[in-house]
mmCIF file of C-alpha atoms in Angstrom:
data_model
loop_
_atom_site.group_PDB
_atom_site.id
_atom_site.type_symbol
_atom_site.label_atom_id
_atom_site.label_comp_id
_atom_site.label_asym_id
_atom_site.label_seq_id
_atom_site.Cartn_x
_atom_site.Cartn_y
_atom_site.Cartn_z
ATOM 1 C CA MET A 493 0.241 -0.112 0.059
ATOM 2 C CA ASP A 494 1.414 3.621 -1.008
ATOM 3 C CA PHE A 495 0.944 6.941 1.481
ATOM 4 C CA GLY A 496 -0.315 10.227 -0.081
ATOM 5 C CA LEU A 497 -0.467 12.938 2.583
ATOM 6 C CA VAL A 498 -3.015 15.630 1.449
ATOM 7 C CA LEU A 499 -2.236 19.922 2.727
ATOM 8 C CA GLN A 500 -4.348 22.730 2.227
ATOM 9 C CA THR A 501 -2.517 25.708 0.662
ATOM 10 C CA ASP A 502 -2.921 27.853 3.248
ATOM 11 C CA PRO A 503 -0.004 30.370 3.067
ATOM 12 C CA PRO A 504 2.927 30.710 3.995
ATOM 13 C CA ALA A 505 3.464 28.257 0.889
ATOM 14 C CA SER A 506 7.459 27.320 3.216
ATOM 15 C CA ALA A 507 5.237 25.245 5.483
ATOM 16 C CA VAL A 508 3.287 23.401 3.025
ATOM 17 C CA VAL A 509 6.569 23.013 1.066
ATOM 18 C CA GLY A 510 8.201 21.518 4.597
ATOM 19 C CA LEU A 511 5.301 19.258 5.466
ATOM 20 C CA MET A 512 6.223 17.700 2.498
ATOM 21 C CA ARG A 513 10.032 17.144 2.676
ATOM 22 C CA ARG A 514 8.905 15.518 6.168
ATOM 23 C CA ALA A 515 6.416 13.302 4.746
ATOM 24 C CA GLU A 516 8.823 12.050 2.601
ATOM 25 C CA ARG A 517 11.396 10.868 4.848
ATOM 26 C CA ASN A 518 8.596 9.352 6.205
ATOM 27 C CA GLY A 519 7.885 6.569 3.719
ATOM 28 C CA PHE A 520 4.834 9.110 1.802
ATOM 29 C CA ARG A 521 5.031 8.737 -1.980
ATOM 30 C CA TYR A 522 2.235 11.167 -3.082
ATOM 31 C CA GLY A 523 1.812 14.702 -2.329
ATOM 32 C CA TRP A 524 -1.800 16.237 -2.378
ATOM 33 C CA THR A 525 -3.017 19.740 -2.227
ATOM 34 C CA PHE A 526 -6.275 21.195 -1.582
ATOM 35 C CA ASP A 527 -7.563 23.527 -5.158
ATOM 36 C CA SER A 528 -9.432 25.552 -4.896
ATOM 37 C CA ALA A 529 -8.397 29.768 -6.028
ATOM 38 C CA VAL A 530 -10.300 31.589 -4.330
ATOM 39 C CA LEU A 531 -9.870 30.121 -1.026
ATOM 40 C CA TRP A 532 -5.961 29.295 -0.424
ATOM 41 C CA GLN A 533 -2.801 29.720 -2.567
ATOM 42 C CA GLU A 534 -2.263 28.898 -6.113
ATOM 43 C CA PRO A 535 -1.709 24.791 -5.930
ATOM 44 C CA PHE A 536 0.039 24.370 -9.667
ATOM 45 C CA VAL A 537 3.204 27.049 -8.061
ATOM 46 C CA ILE A 538 3.856 25.568 -4.983
ATOM 47 C CA TYR A 539 4.036 21.583 -6.413
ATOM 48 C CA SER A 540 6.508 23.409 -8.929
ATOM 49 C CA ARG A 541 9.267 23.726 -4.877
ATOM 50 C CA ILE A 542 7.425 20.595 -3.879
ATOM 51 C CA LEU A 543 8.999 18.582 -6.546
ATOM 52 C CA GLU A 544 12.423 20.782 -6.891
ATOM 53 C CA HIS A 545 12.543 20.192 -2.476
ATOM 54 C CA THR A 546 11.628 17.189 -2.678
ATOM 55 C CA GLN A 547 13.820 13.328 -4.226
ATOM 56 C CA LYS A 548 10.488 11.266 -5.931
ATOM 57 C CA LEU A 549 7.242 12.483 -4.469
ATOM 58 C CA THR A 550 4.551 12.264 -6.806
ATOM 59 C CA VAL A 551 2.516 14.915 -6.667
ATOM 60 C CA GLY A 552 -1.426 16.525 -7.508
ATOM 61 C CA PRO A 553 -4.588 17.861 -7.042
ATOM 62 C CA MET A 554 -6.899 16.873 -4.649
ATOM 63 C CA VAL A 555 -8.402 18.020 -6.694
ATOM 64 C CA THR A 556 -9.222 19.973 -9.429
ATOM 65 C CA ASN A 557 -11.832 20.588 -12.533
ATOM 66 C CA PRO A 558 -13.524 20.939 -15.711
ATOM 67 C CA GLY A 559 -14.209 24.775 -14.843
ATOM 68 C CA THR A 560 -11.611 26.963 -13.509
ATOM 69 C CA ARG A 561 -8.444 26.833 -15.931
ATOM 70 C CA THR A 562 -8.520 25.881 -19.876
ATOM 71 C CA TRP A 563 -7.819 21.856 -20.459
ATOM 72 C CA GLU A 564 -4.953 23.094 -22.082
ATOM 73 C CA VAL A 565 -3.468 24.806 -19.961
ATOM 74 C CA THR A 566 -4.382 22.411 -17.076
ATOM 75 C CA ALA A 567 -2.503 19.878 -19.642
ATOM 76 C CA SER A 568 0.616 22.212 -20.479
ATOM 77 C CA THR A 569 0.990 23.011 -17.015
ATOM 78 C CA PHE A 570 1.431 19.634 -15.852
ATOM 79 C CA ALA A 571 3.549 18.227 -18.884
ATOM 80 C CA THR A 572 5.993 21.312 -17.651
ATOM 81 C CA LEU A 573 6.194 19.806 -14.327
ATOM 82 C CA ASN A 574 6.715 16.993 -15.417
ATOM 83 C CA ASP A 575 9.617 17.887 -18.011
ATOM 84 C CA MET A 576 11.110 19.774 -15.605
ATOM 85 C CA TYR A 577 11.040 16.921 -12.834
ATOM 86 C CA GLY A 578 10.381 13.552 -14.767
ATOM 87 C CA ASN A 579 7.444 12.602 -14.442
ATOM 88 C CA ARG A 580 6.149 12.992 -10.955
ATOM 89 C CA THR A 581 2.619 14.252 -11.231
ATOM 90 C CA VAL A 582 -0.847 13.024 -10.929
ATOM 91 C CA CYS A 583 -4.139 14.981 -11.830
ATOM 92 C CA GLY A 584 -6.521 14.134 -9.041
ATOM 93 C CA ILE A 585 -9.652 15.382 -10.729
ATOM 94 C CA GLY A 586 -13.208 15.966 -10.076
ATOM 95 C CA ARG A 587 -16.812 17.806 -10.748
ATOM 96 C CA GLY A 588 -15.335 20.648 -9.027
ATOM 97 C CA ASP A 589 -17.384 22.307 -5.613
ATOM 98 C CA SER A 590 -15.721 24.348 -3.067
ATOM 99 C CA ALA A 591 -12.975 25.779 -6.655
ATOM 100 C CA MET A 592 -16.376 26.368 -8.447
ATOM 101 C CA ARG A 593 -18.853 27.226 -6.064
ATOM 102 C CA VAL A 594 -17.529 29.559 -3.559
ATOM 103 C CA ALA A 595 -17.029 30.960 -7.427
ATOM 104 C CA GLY A 596 -21.087 30.860 -7.642
ATOM 105 C CA ARG A 597 -20.864 28.950 -10.607
ATOM 106 C CA LYS A 598 -22.110 25.202 -10.488
ATOM 107 C CA PRO A 599 -19.828 22.053 -10.979
ATOM 108 C CA ASN A 600 -19.211 20.787 -13.954
ATOM 109 C CA THR A 601 -21.696 17.545 -15.335
ATOM 110 C CA LEU A 602 -19.740 14.306 -15.487
ATOM 111 C CA ALA A 603 -20.186 13.836 -19.275
ATOM 112 C CA ARG A 604 -17.342 17.549 -19.313
ATOM 113 C CA LEU A 605 -15.644 15.892 -16.750
ATOM 114 C CA GLY A 606 -15.838 13.333 -18.490
ATOM 115 C CA GLU A 607 -15.004 14.443 -21.431
ATOM 116 C CA ALA A 608 -11.658 16.459 -19.666
ATOM 117 C CA ILE A 609 -10.640 13.180 -18.485
ATOM 118 C CA GLY A 610 -9.426 12.231 -22.335
ATOM 119 C CA VAL A 611 -8.013 15.888 -23.253
ATOM 120 C CA ILE A 612 -5.858 16.790 -20.627
ATOM 121 C CA ARG A 613 -4.401 13.189 -20.903
ATOM 122 C CA ASP A 614 -3.936 13.046 -23.817
ATOM 123 C CA LEU A 615 -2.942 16.713 -23.452
ATOM 124 C CA ALA A 616 0.025 16.386 -21.892
ATOM 125 C CA GLU A 617 1.810 13.156 -22.293
ATOM 126 C CA GLY A 618 2.181 14.944 -25.611
ATOM 127 C CA ARG A 619 -1.331 13.442 -27.942
ATOM 128 C CA GLU A 620 -3.393 15.911 -30.405
ATOM 129 C CA ALA A 621 -6.574 16.732 -28.747
ATOM 130 C CA VAL A 622 -9.860 18.789 -29.103
ATOM 131 C CA VAL A 623 -10.453 21.433 -27.806
ATOM 132 C CA ASP A 624 -14.287 23.139 -27.924
ATOM 133 C CA GLY A 625 -13.797 22.632 -32.094
ATOM 134 C CA GLN A 626 -10.416 23.373 -32.593
ATOM 135 C CA PRO A 627 -7.608 19.647 -32.883
ATOM 136 C CA ILE A 628 -4.288 21.014 -30.646
ATOM 137 C CA ARG A 629 -1.798 19.384 -29.197
ATOM 138 C CA LEU A 630 1.388 21.214 -27.797
ATOM 139 C CA PRO A 631 4.220 19.087 -29.652
ATOM 140 C CA TRP A 632 7.001 20.640 -27.573
ATOM 141 C CA VAL A 633 5.965 17.447 -24.941
ATOM 142 C CA LYS A 634 8.529 14.811 -24.969
ATOM 143 C CA GLU A 635 7.957 11.104 -23.108
ATOM 144 C CA GLY A 636 5.475 13.226 -20.916
ATOM 145 C CA ARG A 637 3.198 10.750 -18.709
ATOM 146 C CA LEU A 638 -0.621 11.479 -16.365
ATOM 147 C CA PRO A 639 -2.102 9.591 -14.641
ATOM 148 C CA VAL A 640 -5.260 11.321 -14.287
ATOM 149 C CA TRP A 641 -7.359 9.886 -11.057
ATOM 150 C CA MET A 642 -11.029 11.089 -10.392
ATOM 151 C CA ALA A 643 -12.723 11.356 -7.513
ATOM 152 C CA ALA A 644 -16.429 10.208 -7.368
ATOM 153 C CA TYR A 645 -19.631 9.432 -4.925
ATOM 154 C CA GLY A 646 -22.985 8.096 -7.033
ATOM 155 C CA PRO A 647 -23.434 5.890 -9.199
ATOM 156 C CA LYS A 648 -22.814 7.278 -12.675
ATOM 157 C CA ALA A 649 -19.563 8.922 -11.009
ATOM 158 C CA LEU A 650 -18.918 5.522 -10.364
ATOM 159 C CA ALA A 651 -19.165 4.665 -13.068
ATOM 160 C CA LEU A 652 -17.555 6.921 -15.558
ATOM 161 C CA ALA A 653 -14.644 6.862 -12.853
ATOM 162 C CA GLY A 654 -14.246 2.503 -13.937
ATOM 163 C CA GLN A 655 -14.898 3.354 -17.493
ATOM 164 C CA LYS A 656 -12.458 6.245 -17.426
ATOM 165 C CA ALA A 657 -9.994 7.152 -15.465
ATOM 166 C CA ASP A 658 -6.327 5.772 -14.035
ATOM 167 C CA GLY A 659 -7.591 6.156 -10.950
ATOM 168 C CA PHE A 660 -10.335 6.513 -8.459
ATOM 169 C CA ILE A 661 -10.969 8.986 -4.838
ATOM 170 C CA LEU A 662 -13.431 7.539 -2.836
ATOM 171 C CA GLN A 663 -13.179 10.141 0.600
ATOM 172 C CA LEU A 664 -14.108 8.191 2.922
ATOM 173 C CA ALA A 665 -12.847 5.205 3.867
ATOM 174 C CA ASP A 666 -15.788 3.765 5.662
ATOM 175 C CA LEU A 667 -15.636 -0.163 4.757
ATOM 176 C CA TYR A 668 -18.488 -1.129 3.545
ATOM 177 C CA LEU A 669 -18.908 2.154 1.677
ATOM 178 C CA THR A 670 -15.524 1.384 -0.089
ATOM 179 C CA GLU A 671 -16.049 -1.984 -1.165
ATOM 180 C CA TRP A 672 -19.850 -0.428 -2.003
ATOM 181 C CA MET A 673 -18.039 1.997 -3.834
ATOM 182 C CA VAL A 674 -14.402 -0.288 -6.117
ATOM 183 C CA LYS A 675 -17.217 -2.869 -6.901
ATOM 184 C CA ALA A 676 -19.160 -0.489 -8.523
ATOM 185 C CA VAL A 677 -16.366 0.788 -10.952
ATOM 186 C CA ARG A 678 -13.978 -2.302 -11.189
ATOM 187 C CA ALA A 679 -17.763 -3.036 -12.718
ATOM 188 C CA ALA A 680 -17.869 0.409 -14.887
ATOM 189 C CA ALA A 681 -14.013 -0.690 -16.091
ATOM 190 C CA ALA A 682 -14.893 -4.527 -17.294
ATOM 191 C CA GLY A 683 -18.369 -3.740 -18.173
ATOM 192 C CA ALA A 684 -16.344 -1.075 -21.004
ATOM 193 C CA GLY A 685 -13.981 -3.522 -21.482
ATOM 194 C CA ARG A 686 -10.991 -2.062 -19.794
ATOM 195 C CA ASP A 687 -8.970 -4.211 -17.071
ATOM 196 C CA PRO A 688 -10.590 -3.542 -14.003
ATOM 197 C CA SER A 689 -7.069 -4.397 -11.867
ATOM 198 C CA SER A 690 -6.007 -1.738 -13.936
ATOM 199 C CA ILE A 691 -7.727 1.557 -12.449
ATOM 200 C CA THR A 692 -5.868 2.799 -9.595
ATOM 201 C CA ILE A 693 -7.796 2.868 -5.818
ATOM 202 C CA CYS A 694 -7.002 5.269 -3.416
ATOM 203 C CA VAL A 695 -8.672 6.409 -0.305
ATOM 204 C CA ALA A 696 -8.137 9.348 1.335
ATOM 205 C CA ALA A 697 -9.554 10.355 4.519
ATOM 206 C CA PRO A 698 -8.628 12.547 7.454
ATOM 207 C CA ALA A 699 -6.243 10.725 10.539
ATOM 208 C CA TYR A 700 -5.670 11.870 14.300
ATOM 209 C CA VAL A 701 -3.376 8.873 16.018
ATOM 210 C CA GLY A 702 -3.189 9.124 20.142
ATOM 211 C CA ASP A 703 -5.412 7.659 22.636
ATOM 212 C CA ASP A 704 -8.058 10.870 23.017
ATOM 213 C CA LEU A 705 -10.879 9.968 21.146
ATOM 214 C CA ALA A 706 -12.937 12.810 21.664
ATOM 215 C CA HIS A 707 -10.147 15.546 20.650
ATOM 216 C CA ALA A 708 -9.141 13.351 17.654
ATOM 217 C CA ARG A 709 -13.529 13.743 16.772
ATOM 218 C CA ASP A 710 -13.062 17.597 16.821
ATOM 219 C CA GLN A 711 -10.439 17.907 15.454
ATOM 220 C CA CYS A 712 -11.739 15.572 12.097
ATOM 221 C CA ARG A 713 -15.425 16.308 12.101
ATOM 222 C CA TRP A 714 -15.480 19.464 9.267
ATOM 223 C CA PHE A 715 -14.345 15.677 7.102
ATOM 224 C CA GLY A 716 -17.907 14.807 7.596
ATOM 225 C CA GLY A 717 -19.229 18.331 6.711
ATOM 226 C CA MET A 718 -17.051 18.434 3.311
ATOM 227 C CA VAL A 719 -18.159 14.816 2.383
ATOM 228 C CA GLY A 720 -22.165 15.995 3.235
ATOM 229 C CA ASN A 721 -22.134 18.484 -0.114
ATOM 230 C CA HIS A 722 -21.654 15.463 -1.622
ATOM 231 C CA VAL A 723 -23.832 14.041 -0.536
ATOM 232 C CA ALA A 724 -26.417 16.403 -0.397
ATOM 233 C CA ASP A 725 -25.702 16.480 -4.588
ATOM 234 C CA LEU A 726 -26.927 12.427 -4.541
ATOM 235 C CA VAL A 727 -30.155 12.998 -2.429
ATOM 236 C CA SER A 728 -31.517 15.964 -4.821
ATOM 237 C CA ARG A 729 -31.310 14.043 -7.611
ATOM 238 C CA TYR A 730 -31.718 10.643 -6.277
ATOM 239 C CA GLY A 731 -33.960 11.483 -3.419
ATOM 240 C CA GLU A 732 -33.240 10.205 0.433
ATOM 241 C CA HIS A 733 -34.701 6.531 -0.801
ATOM 242 C CA SER A 734 -32.477 5.294 -3.512
ATOM 243 C CA ASP A 735 -31.625 1.787 -3.851
ATOM 244 C CA MET A 736 -28.730 3.708 -6.560
ATOM 245 C CA VAL A 737 -27.370 4.866 -3.394
ATOM 246 C CA PRO A 738 -26.795 3.661 0.174
ATOM 247 C CA GLU A 739 -28.504 4.929 2.829
ATOM 248 C CA VAL A 740 -25.544 4.075 5.062
ATOM 249 C CA LEU A 741 -24.230 7.078 3.135
ATOM 250 C CA THR A 742 -27.339 9.543 3.364
ATOM 251 C CA ALA A 743 -28.478 9.558 5.897
ATOM 252 C CA TYR A 744 -26.723 10.921 8.506
ATOM 253 C CA ILE A 745 -27.110 14.263 6.251
ATOM 254 C CA LYS A 746 -30.911 14.846 7.975
ATOM 255 C CA GLU A 747 -29.872 17.649 9.885
ATOM 256 C CA ARG A 748 -27.471 19.432 7.883
ATOM 257 C CA HIS A 749 -28.987 23.017 7.166
ATOM 258 C CA GLY A 750 -26.312 24.559 4.211
ATOM 259 C CA TYR A 751 -22.504 25.412 4.716
ATOM 260 C CA ASP A 752 -20.445 28.193 4.540
ATOM 261 C CA TYR A 753 -17.166 27.237 2.666
ATOM 262 C CA SER A 754 -14.919 29.935 4.548
ATOM 263 C CA HIS A 755 -14.332 27.338 7.313
ATOM 264 C CA HIS A 756 -14.539 24.796 4.712
ATOM 265 C CA GLY A 757 -11.544 21.539 5.033
ATOM 266 C CA ARG A 758 -10.792 23.169 8.287
ATOM 267 C CA ALA A 759 -10.730 21.866 11.697
ATOM 268 C CA GLY A 760 -14.107 23.273 14.201
ATOM 269 C CA ASN A 761 -16.332 24.308 11.096
ATOM 270 C CA PRO A 762 -19.914 25.555 12.438
ATOM 271 C CA SER A 763 -21.672 24.300 9.995
ATOM 272 C CA THR A 764 -20.150 21.003 10.286
ATOM 273 C CA ASP A 765 -21.606 20.443 14.016
ATOM 274 C CA PHE A 766 -24.789 18.060 12.592
ATOM 275 C CA VAL A 767 -22.655 15.450 12.002
ATOM 276 C CA PRO A 768 -22.270 12.690 14.706
ATOM 277 C CA ASP A 769 -19.382 10.367 16.816
ATOM 278 C CA GLU A 770 -20.125 6.915 14.157
ATOM 279 C CA ILE A 771 -20.242 8.770 11.068
ATOM 280 C CA VAL A 772 -16.383 10.617 11.939
ATOM 281 C CA ASP A 773 -15.196 7.028 12.913
ATOM 282 C CA ARG A 774 -16.656 5.338 9.970
ATOM 283 C CA PHE A 775 -15.054 7.943 8.002
ATOM 284 C CA CYS A 776 -11.767 9.162 9.152
ATOM 285 C CA LEU A 777 -8.570 6.450 10.574
ATOM 286 C CA LEU A 778 -8.680 7.389 14.772
ATOM 287 C CA GLY A 779 -7.456 6.218 17.824
ATOM 288 C CA PRO A 780 -4.249 4.596 19.099
ATOM 289 C CA ALA A 781 -1.935 3.363 15.830
ATOM 290 C CA GLU A 782 -2.580 -0.060 16.022
ATOM 291 C CA ALA A 783 -6.319 0.607 15.585
ATOM 292 C CA HIS A 784 -4.897 3.055 12.054
ATOM 293 C CA ILE A 785 -3.375 -0.430 11.165
ATOM 294 C CA ASP A 786 -6.151 -2.612 11.337
ATOM 295 C CA LYS A 787 -7.883 -0.390 9.305
ATOM 296 C CA LEU A 788 -5.329 0.234 7.310
ATOM 297 C CA LYS A 789 -5.089 -3.812 5.967
ATOM 298 C CA ALA A 790 -9.224 -4.267 6.047
ATOM 299 C CA LEU A 791 -8.997 -1.289 3.826
ATOM 300 C CA ARG A 792 -5.391 -3.279 1.856
ATOM 301 C CA ASP A 793 -7.969 -6.271 1.702
ATOM 302 C CA LEU A 794 -10.779 -4.880 -0.178
ATOM 303 C CA GLY A 795 -8.482 -3.735 -3.108
ATOM 304 C CA VAL A 796 -7.598 -0.441 -2.017
ATOM 305 C CA ASP A 797 -3.554 0.705 -2.963
ATOM 306 C CA GLN A 798 -2.949 3.801 -1.041
ATOM 307 C CA PHE A 799 -4.149 5.843 1.598
ATOM 308 C CA ALA A 800 -3.524 9.469 1.816
ATOM 309 C CA VAL A 801 -4.229 11.540 5.007
ATOM 310 C CA TYR A 802 -6.082 14.965 4.909
ATOM 311 C CA ASN A 803 -4.027 16.349 7.050
ATOM 312 C CA MET A 804 -5.750 19.058 8.296
ATOM 313 C CA HIS A 805 -6.024 19.388 12.009
ATOM 314 C CA ASP A 806 -3.301 20.467 15.317
ATOM 315 C CA ALA A 807 -0.534 17.391 15.410
ATOM 316 C CA LYS A 808 0.446 17.474 11.329
ATOM 317 C CA GLU A 809 3.780 16.758 12.251
ATOM 318 C CA ALA A 810 2.607 14.794 14.928
ATOM 319 C CA THR A 811 0.706 12.526 12.434
ATOM 320 C CA ILE A 812 3.081 12.016 10.041
ATOM 321 C CA ASP A 813 5.476 11.209 12.508
ATOM 322 C CA ALA A 814 4.135 7.982 13.467
ATOM 323 C CA TYR A 815 2.815 6.737 9.923
ATOM 324 C CA GLY A 816 5.989 7.188 9.523
ATOM 325 C CA ALA A 817 7.718 4.979 13.043
ATOM 326 C CA GLN A 818 5.098 2.791 13.081
ATOM 327 C CA ILE A 819 1.908 2.482 10.797
ATOM 328 C CA ILE A 820 3.577 2.824 7.324
ATOM 329 C CA PRO A 821 6.144 -0.234 7.698
ATOM 330 C CA ALA A 822 3.397 -2.515 9.478
ATOM 331 C CA LEU A 823 1.723 -1.511 5.729
ATOM 332 C CA THR A 824 4.554 -1.831 3.516
ATOM 333 C CA ARG A 825 6.504 -5.145 4.608
#
């Protein structure tokens, strides 16, 4: 199992770079960041510094979207970083939540997302693609490689990930839902004539190592609210009781009343007080190192290839170090 670290690009950027360097020293192989240009600093600028100050770390957004940048610009940015640092990027992509809504736009359609996945990958790898009816190619790209991993929850999005993406990003660590969604992605891949095992499965969730569960839950409760934004979209599309979406995913947002993106992804987010302890425990990894190891082994048995640690709480350095000293070695022996 691989491990990734997920950060927000809060200033100063040097602190983000420092945490990524610390993560690489502790055995993390991937460095991810949020991508929401209004709420945080521009991640692609910071990726250049991370790549310069690490040796092997692969970096990318968790996640970008097809609406905030034109597709050729996104592809060219990735391709430039790859040319400078040796194909050490990955493109996590989704419909867009905070990046779109904070700017007053709606998330992208799945049709647009599916088209963007192919275009961005083709351009970044030096192939011709059609953008807005115009065939274009980046003639300077040589031996470029850009895996595109798609974030998804709902049945149609899971199907699209299986049909078109190189990897699937699931932003929660619930064992039942992971099993259900991984099966859906792989079934869609098989139906599209693809090898289901070729799709990288990445689970991303907050992790907090320690014995004080009450404090850990309070530090990670924000995550249930973030996931709740996507769940609310699913409920509006499929209804509260639908065979298309498991009720164990949708039931907890009944007491949700709006969401303030100014606190997005932050401990103490007042918009997430509706999230019960049970959801925090199911969606996150909490407790002593042994509890993390046990749950990660269960995720690995479900086919998860990477666990990406959302590191937005008051123990960033301690979490990275605990994973490096105890948890990563137990999962990578």
